PDB file of C-alpha atoms in Angstrom:
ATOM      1  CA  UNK A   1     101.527 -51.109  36.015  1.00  0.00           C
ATOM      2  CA  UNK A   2     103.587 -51.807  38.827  1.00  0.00           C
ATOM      3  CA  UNK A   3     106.047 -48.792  38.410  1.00  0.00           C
ATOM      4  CA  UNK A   4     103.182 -46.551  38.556  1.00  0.00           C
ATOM      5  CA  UNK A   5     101.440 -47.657  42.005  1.00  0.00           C
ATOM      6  CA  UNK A   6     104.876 -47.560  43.370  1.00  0.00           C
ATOM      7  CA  UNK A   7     105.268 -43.867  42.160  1.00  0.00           C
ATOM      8  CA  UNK A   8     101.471 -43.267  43.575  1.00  0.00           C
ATOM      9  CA  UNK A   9     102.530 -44.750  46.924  1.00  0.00           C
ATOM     10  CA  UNK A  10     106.110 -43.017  47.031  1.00  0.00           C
ATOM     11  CA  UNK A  11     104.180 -39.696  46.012  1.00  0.00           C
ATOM     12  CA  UNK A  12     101.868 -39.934  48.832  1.00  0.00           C
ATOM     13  CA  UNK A  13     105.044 -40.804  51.577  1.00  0.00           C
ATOM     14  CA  UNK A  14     106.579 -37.913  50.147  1.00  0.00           C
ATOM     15  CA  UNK A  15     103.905 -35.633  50.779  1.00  0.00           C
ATOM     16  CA  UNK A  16     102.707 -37.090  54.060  1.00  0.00           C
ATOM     17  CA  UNK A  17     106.639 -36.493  55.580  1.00  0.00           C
ATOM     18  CA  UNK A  18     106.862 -33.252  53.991  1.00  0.00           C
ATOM     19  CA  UNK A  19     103.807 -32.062  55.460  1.00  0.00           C
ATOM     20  CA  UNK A  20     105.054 -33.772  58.969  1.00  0.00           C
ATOM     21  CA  UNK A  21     108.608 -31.517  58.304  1.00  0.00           C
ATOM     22  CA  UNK A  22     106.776 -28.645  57.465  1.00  0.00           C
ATOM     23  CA  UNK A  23     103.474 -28.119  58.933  1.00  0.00           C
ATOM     24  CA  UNK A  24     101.529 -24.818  57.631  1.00  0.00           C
ATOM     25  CA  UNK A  25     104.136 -24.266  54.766  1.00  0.00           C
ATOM     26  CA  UNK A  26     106.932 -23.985  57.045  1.00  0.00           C
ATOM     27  CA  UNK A  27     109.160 -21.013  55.496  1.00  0.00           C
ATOM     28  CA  UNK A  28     112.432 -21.839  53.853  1.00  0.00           C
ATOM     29  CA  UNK A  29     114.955 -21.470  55.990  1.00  0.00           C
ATOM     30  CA  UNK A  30     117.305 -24.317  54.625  1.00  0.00           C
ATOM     31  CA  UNK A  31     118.341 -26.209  51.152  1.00  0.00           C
ATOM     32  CA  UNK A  32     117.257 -29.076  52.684  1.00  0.00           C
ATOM     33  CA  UNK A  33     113.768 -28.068  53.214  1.00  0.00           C
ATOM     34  CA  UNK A  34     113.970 -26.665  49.653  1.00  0.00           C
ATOM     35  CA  UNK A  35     114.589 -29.770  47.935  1.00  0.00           C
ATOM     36  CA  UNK A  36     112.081 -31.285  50.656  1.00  0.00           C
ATOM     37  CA  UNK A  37     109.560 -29.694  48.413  1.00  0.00           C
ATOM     38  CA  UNK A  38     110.373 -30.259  45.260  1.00  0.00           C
ATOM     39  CA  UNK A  39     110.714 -34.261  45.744  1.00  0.00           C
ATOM     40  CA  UNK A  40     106.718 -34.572  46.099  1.00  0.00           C
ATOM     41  CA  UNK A  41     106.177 -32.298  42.579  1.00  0.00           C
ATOM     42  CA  UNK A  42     108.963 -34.665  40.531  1.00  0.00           C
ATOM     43  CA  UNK A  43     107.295 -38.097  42.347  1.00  0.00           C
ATOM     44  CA  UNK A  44     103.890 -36.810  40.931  1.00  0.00           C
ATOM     45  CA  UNK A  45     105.089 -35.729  37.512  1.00  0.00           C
ATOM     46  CA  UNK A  46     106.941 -39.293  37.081  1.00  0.00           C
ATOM     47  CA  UNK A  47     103.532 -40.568  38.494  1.00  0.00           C
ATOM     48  CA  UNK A  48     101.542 -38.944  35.559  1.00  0.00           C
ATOM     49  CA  UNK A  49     103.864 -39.465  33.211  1.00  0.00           C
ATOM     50  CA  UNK A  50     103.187 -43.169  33.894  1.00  0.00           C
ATOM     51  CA  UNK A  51      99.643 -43.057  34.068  1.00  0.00           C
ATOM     52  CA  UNK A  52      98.081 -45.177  30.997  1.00  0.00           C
ATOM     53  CA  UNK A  53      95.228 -42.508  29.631  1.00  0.00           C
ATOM     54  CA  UNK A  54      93.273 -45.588  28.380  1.00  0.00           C
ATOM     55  CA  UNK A  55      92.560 -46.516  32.097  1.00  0.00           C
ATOM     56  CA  UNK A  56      90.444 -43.519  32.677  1.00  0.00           C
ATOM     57  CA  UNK A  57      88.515 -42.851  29.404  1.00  0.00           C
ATOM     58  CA  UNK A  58      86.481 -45.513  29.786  1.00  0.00           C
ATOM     59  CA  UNK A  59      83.928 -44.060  32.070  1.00  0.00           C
ATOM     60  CA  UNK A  60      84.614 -40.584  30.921  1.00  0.00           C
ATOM     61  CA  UNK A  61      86.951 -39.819  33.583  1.00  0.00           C
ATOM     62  CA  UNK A  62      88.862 -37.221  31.941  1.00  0.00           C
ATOM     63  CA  UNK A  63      85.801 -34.813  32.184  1.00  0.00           C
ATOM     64  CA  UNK A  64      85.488 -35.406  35.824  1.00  0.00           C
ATOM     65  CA  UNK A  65      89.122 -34.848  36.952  1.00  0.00           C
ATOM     66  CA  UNK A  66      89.020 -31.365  34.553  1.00  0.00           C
ATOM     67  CA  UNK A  67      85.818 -30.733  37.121  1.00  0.00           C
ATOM     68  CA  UNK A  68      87.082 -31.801  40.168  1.00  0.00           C
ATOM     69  CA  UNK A  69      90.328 -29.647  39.510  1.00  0.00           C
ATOM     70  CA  UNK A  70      88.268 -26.619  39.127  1.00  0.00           C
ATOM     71  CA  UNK A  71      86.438 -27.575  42.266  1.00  0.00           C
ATOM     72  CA  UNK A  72      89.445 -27.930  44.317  1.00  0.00           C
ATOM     73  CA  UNK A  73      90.780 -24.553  43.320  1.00  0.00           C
ATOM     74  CA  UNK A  74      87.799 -22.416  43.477  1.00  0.00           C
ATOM     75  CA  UNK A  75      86.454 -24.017  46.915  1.00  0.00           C
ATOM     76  CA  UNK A  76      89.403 -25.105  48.682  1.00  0.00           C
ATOM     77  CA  UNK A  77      92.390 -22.652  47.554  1.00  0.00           C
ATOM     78  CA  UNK A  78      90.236 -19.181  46.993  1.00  0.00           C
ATOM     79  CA  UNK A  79      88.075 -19.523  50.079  1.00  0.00           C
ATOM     80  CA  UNK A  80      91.403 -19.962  52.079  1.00  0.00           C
ATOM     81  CA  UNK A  81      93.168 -17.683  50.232  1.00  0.00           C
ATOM     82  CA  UNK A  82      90.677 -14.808  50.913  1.00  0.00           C
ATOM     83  CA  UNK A  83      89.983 -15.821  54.414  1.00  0.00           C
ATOM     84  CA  UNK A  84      94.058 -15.138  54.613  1.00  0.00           C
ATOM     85  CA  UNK A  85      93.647 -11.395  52.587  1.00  0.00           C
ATOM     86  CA  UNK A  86      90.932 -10.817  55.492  1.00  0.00           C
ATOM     87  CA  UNK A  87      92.692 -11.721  58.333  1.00  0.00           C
ATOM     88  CA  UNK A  88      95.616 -10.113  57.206  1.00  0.00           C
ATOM     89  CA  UNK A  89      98.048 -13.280  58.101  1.00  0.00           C
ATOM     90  CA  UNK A  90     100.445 -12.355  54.174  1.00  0.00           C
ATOM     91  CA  UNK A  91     102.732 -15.721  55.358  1.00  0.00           C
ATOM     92  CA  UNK A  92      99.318 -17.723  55.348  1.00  0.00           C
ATOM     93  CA  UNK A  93      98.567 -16.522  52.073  1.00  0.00           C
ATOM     94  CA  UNK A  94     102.093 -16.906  50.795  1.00  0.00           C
ATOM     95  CA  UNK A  95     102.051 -20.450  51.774  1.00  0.00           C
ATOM     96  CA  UNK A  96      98.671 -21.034  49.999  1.00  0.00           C
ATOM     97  CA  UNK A  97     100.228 -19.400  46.950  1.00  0.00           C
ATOM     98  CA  UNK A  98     103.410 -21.908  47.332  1.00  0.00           C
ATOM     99  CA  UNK A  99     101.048 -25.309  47.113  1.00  0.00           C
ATOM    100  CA  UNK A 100      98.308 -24.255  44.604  1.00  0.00           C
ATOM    101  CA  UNK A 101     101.147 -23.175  41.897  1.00  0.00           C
ATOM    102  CA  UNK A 102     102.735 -26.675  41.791  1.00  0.00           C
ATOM    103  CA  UNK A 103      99.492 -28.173  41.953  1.00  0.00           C
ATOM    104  CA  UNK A 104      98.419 -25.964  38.679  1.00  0.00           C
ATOM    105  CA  UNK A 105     101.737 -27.414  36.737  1.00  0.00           C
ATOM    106  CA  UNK A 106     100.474 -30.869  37.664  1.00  0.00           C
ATOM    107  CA  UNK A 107      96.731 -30.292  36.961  1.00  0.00           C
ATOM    108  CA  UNK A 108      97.935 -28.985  33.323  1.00  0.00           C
ATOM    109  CA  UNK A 109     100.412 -32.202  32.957  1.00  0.00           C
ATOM    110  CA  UNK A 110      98.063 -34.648  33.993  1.00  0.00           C
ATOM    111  CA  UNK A 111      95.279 -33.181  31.530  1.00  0.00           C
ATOM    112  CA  UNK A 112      97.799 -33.334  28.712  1.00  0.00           C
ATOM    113  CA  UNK A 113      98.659 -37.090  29.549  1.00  0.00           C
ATOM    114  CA  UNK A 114      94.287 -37.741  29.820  1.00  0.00           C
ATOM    115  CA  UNK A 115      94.430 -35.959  26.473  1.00  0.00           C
ATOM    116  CA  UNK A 116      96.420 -38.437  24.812  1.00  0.00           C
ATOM    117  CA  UNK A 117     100.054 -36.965  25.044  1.00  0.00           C
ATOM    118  CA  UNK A 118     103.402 -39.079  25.473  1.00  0.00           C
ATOM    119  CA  UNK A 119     104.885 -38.918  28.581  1.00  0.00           C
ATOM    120  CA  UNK A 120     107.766 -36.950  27.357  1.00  0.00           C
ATOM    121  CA  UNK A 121     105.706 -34.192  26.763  1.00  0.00           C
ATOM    122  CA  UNK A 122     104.182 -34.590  30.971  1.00  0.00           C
ATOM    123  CA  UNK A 123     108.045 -34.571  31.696  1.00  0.00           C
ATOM    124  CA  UNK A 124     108.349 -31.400  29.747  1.00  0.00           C
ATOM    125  CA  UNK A 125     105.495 -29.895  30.976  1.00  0.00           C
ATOM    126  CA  UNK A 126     106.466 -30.017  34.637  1.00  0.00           C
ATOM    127  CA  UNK A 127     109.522 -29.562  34.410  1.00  0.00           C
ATOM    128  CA  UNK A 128     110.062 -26.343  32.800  1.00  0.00           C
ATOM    129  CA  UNK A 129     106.948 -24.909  34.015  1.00  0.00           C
ATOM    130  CA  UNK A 130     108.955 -25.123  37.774  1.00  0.00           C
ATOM    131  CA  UNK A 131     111.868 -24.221  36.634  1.00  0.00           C
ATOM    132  CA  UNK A 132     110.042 -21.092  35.828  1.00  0.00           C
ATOM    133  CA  UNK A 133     108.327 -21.100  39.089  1.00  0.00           C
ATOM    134  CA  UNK A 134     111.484 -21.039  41.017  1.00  0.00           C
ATOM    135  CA  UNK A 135     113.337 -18.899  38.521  1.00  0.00           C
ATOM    136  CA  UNK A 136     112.031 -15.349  40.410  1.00  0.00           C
ATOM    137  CA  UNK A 137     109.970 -14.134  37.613  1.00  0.00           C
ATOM    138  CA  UNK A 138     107.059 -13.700  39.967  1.00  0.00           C
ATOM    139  CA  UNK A 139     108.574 -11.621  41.991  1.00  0.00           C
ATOM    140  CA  UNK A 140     110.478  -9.506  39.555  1.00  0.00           C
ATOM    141  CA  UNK A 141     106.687  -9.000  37.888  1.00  0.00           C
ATOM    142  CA  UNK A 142     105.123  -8.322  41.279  1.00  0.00           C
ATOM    143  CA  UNK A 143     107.450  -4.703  40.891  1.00  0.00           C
ATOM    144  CA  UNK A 144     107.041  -4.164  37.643  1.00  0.00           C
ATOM    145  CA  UNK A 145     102.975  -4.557  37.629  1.00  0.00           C
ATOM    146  CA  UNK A 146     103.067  -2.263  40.208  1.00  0.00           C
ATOM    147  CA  UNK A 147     104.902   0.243  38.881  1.00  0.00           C
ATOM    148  CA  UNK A 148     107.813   0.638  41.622  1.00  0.00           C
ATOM    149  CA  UNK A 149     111.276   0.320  41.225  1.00  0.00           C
ATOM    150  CA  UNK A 150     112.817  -3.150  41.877  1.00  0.00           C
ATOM    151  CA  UNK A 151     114.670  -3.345  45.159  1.00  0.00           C
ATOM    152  CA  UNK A 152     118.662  -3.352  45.744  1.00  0.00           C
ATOM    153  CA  UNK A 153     118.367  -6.436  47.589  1.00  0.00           C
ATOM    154  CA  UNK A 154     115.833  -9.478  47.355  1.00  0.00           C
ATOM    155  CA  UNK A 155     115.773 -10.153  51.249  1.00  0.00           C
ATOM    156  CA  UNK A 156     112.113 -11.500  50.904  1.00  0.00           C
ATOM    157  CA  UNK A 157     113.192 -14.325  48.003  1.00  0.00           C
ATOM    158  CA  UNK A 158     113.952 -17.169  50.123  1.00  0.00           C
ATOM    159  CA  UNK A 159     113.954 -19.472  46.982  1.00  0.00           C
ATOM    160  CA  UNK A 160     117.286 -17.515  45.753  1.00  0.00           C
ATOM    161  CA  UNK A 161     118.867 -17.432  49.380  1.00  0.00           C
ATOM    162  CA  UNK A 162     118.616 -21.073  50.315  1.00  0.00           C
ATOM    163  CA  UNK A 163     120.595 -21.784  47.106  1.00  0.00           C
ATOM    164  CA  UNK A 164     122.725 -18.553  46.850  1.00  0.00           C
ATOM    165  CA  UNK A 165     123.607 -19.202  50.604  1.00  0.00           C
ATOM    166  CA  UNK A 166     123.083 -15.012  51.016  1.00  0.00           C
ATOM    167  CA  UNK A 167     120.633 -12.530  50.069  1.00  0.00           C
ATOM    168  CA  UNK A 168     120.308 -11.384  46.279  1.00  0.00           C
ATOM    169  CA  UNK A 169     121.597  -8.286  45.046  1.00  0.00           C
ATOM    170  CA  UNK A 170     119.413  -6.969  42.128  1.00  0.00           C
ATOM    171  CA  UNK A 171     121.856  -7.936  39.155  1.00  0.00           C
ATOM    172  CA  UNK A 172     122.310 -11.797  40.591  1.00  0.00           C
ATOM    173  CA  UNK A 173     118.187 -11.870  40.851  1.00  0.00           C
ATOM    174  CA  UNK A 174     118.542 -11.011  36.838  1.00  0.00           C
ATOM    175  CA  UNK A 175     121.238 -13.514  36.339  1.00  0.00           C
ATOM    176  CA  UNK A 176     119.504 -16.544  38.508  1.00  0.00           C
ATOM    177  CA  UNK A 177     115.837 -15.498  36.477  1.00  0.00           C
ATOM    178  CA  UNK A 178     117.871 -15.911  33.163  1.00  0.00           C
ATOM    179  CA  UNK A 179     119.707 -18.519  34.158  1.00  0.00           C
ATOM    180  CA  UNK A 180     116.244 -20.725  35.312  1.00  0.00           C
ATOM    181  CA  UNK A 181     114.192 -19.039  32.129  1.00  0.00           C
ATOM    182  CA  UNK A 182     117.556 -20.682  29.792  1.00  0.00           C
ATOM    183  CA  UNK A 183     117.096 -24.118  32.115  1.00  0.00           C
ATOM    184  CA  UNK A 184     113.344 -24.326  31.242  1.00  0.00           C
ATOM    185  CA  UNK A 185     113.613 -23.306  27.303  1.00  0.00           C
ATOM    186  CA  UNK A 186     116.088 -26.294  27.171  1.00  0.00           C
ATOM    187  CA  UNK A 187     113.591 -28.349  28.759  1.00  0.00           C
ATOM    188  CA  UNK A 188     111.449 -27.348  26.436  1.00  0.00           C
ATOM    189  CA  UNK A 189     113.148 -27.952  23.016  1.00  0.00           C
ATOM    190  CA  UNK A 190     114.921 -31.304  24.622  1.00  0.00           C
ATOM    191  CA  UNK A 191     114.206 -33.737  21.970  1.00  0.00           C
ATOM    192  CA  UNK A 192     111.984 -36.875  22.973  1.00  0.00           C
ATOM    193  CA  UNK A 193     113.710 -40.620  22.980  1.00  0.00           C
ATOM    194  CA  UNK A 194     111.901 -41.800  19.713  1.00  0.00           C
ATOM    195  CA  UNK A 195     112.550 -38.751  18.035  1.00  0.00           C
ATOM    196  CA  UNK A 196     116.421 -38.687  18.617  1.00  0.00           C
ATOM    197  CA  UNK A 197     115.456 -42.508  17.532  1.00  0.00           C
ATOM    198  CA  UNK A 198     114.152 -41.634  14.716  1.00  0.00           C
ATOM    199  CA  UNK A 199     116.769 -39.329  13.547  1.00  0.00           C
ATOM    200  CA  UNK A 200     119.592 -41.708  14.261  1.00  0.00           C
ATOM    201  CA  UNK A 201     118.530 -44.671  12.315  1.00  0.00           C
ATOM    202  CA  UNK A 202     117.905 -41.974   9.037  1.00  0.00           C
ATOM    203  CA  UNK A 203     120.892 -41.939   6.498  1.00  0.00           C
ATOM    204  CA  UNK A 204     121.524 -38.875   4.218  1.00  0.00           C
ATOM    205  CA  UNK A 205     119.309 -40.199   1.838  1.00  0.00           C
ATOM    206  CA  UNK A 206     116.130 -41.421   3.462  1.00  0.00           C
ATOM    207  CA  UNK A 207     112.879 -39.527   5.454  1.00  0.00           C
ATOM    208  CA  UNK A 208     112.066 -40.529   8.617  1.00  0.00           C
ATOM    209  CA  UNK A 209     109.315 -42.998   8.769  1.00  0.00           C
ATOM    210  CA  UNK A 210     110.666 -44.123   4.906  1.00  0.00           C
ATOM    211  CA  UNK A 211     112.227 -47.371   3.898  1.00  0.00           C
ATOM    212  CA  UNK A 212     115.326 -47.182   1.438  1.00  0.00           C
ATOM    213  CA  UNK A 213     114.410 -45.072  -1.884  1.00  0.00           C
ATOM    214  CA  UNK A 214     113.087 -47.618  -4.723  1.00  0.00           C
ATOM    215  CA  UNK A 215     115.538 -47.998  -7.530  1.00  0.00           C
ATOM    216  CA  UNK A 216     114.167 -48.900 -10.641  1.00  0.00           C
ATOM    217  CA  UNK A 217     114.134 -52.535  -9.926  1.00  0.00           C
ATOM    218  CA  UNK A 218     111.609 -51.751  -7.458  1.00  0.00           C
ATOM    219  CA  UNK A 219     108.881 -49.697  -9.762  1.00  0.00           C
ATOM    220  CA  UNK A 220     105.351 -51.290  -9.921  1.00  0.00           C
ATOM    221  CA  UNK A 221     104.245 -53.656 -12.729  1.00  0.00           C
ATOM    222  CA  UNK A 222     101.973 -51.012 -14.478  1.00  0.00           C
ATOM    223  CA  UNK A 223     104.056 -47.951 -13.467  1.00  0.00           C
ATOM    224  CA  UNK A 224     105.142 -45.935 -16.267  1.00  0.00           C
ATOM    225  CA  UNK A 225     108.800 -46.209 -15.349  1.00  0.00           C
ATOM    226  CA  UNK A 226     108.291 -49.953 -15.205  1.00  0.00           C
ATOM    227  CA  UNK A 227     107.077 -49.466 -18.907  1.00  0.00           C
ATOM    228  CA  UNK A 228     109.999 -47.500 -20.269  1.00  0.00           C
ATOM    229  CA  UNK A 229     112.509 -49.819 -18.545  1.00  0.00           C
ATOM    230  CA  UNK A 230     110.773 -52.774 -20.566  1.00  0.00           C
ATOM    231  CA  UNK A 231     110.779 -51.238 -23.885  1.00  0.00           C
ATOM    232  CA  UNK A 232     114.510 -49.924 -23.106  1.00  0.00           C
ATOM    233  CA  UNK A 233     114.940 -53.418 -22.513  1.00  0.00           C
ATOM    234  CA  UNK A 234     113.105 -54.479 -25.941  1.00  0.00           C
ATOM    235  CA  UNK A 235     114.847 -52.055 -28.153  1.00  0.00           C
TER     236      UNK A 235
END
């Protein structure tokens, strides 16, 4: 209980500096200011993953967050978003795009923890899906939807040149997309706690979940086995 508050308090710090360091989705121009970002998302996916679903079904709360998501992305985000297209202002629009896709992974997370899931799986969730996010894909699928040969150098990915420290040619955009599509597959298969649990306390004879196989010691009164034991005993 208290480890969750203090993960809703140090999420909403987080976001209140970040917005103070980068007002109107400030471009990235540093590594700092990249990991600036991220430390809001991974405060809010701990947060969820701590969440007790129990809390909120009472009053049927679940329902109304899956609403209220909707809402926020169909009249805050789109309204903005076309008023952006409109005005022509692409960095406006850019920025837009930057908040509402980690809000998305943490809409989808926390819906998953309402629905009953283990935290692990919220961890797994987030994690890979922004892995994913910052892995390029999007912008390797903005050329290919359109048709157009991708471009010698990626001057316009600032995700890849804050943490390249230069501009990407073509061939290191494929390696760093790989590279963050491998990250989040790994995520992905990693194994929970009380299933590597699970598996560690099973010997080469025994099912997880499963006491010790019976012997025939251990055979119920009116069990045929017990039966033939007893006239094996008799004769």
């Amino acid at each position: 209980m208290k480890r969750f508050f203090a993960l809703v308090l140090a999420t909403l710090v987080s976001g209140v500096l970040l917005v103070a360091l980068a007002p109107g989705g400030k471009q990235l121009d540093s590594l700092w200011l990249f990991l600036a970002y991220l430390v809001p998302f991974v405060l809010a996916a701990e947060t969820i993953a701590a969440l007790d679903p129990e809390w909120l079904r009472r009053w049927r709360l679940p329902e109304v967050i899956g609403v209220l998501t909707f809402t926020a992305v169909f009249c805050g985000f789109v309204p903005r978003m076309f008023d952006r297209v409109i005005a022509e202002d692409f960095d406006g629009f850019y920025a837009l795009v930057r908040v509402l896709a980690p809000l998305l992974i943490l809409a989808f997370a926390l819906h998953q923890r309402l629905g009953g899931s283990p935290a692990a799986t919220v961890r797994r969730i987030s994690y890979a899906s922004i892995l994913v996010m910052l892995s390029g894909l999007e912008d390797l699928s903005f050329w290919l939807w359109r048709g157009q040969p991708v471009p010698q150098r990626w001057d316009w990915a600032d995700h890849m040149t804050v943490r390249l420290g230069h501009v990407a040619s073509r061939t290191e955009a494929y390696v760093f997309i790989a590279v963050h599509l491998a990250l989040a597959l790994a995520v992905l298969c990693w194994p929970s706690r009380s299933r590597r649990a699970a598996t560690a306390g099973t010997g080469p004879h025994r099912t997880p979940g499963r006491g010790p196989d019976p012997g025939p010691d251990d055979a119920p009164a009116g069990s045929p086995s017990a039966g033939h034991d007893a006239a094996r005993a008799g004769g």
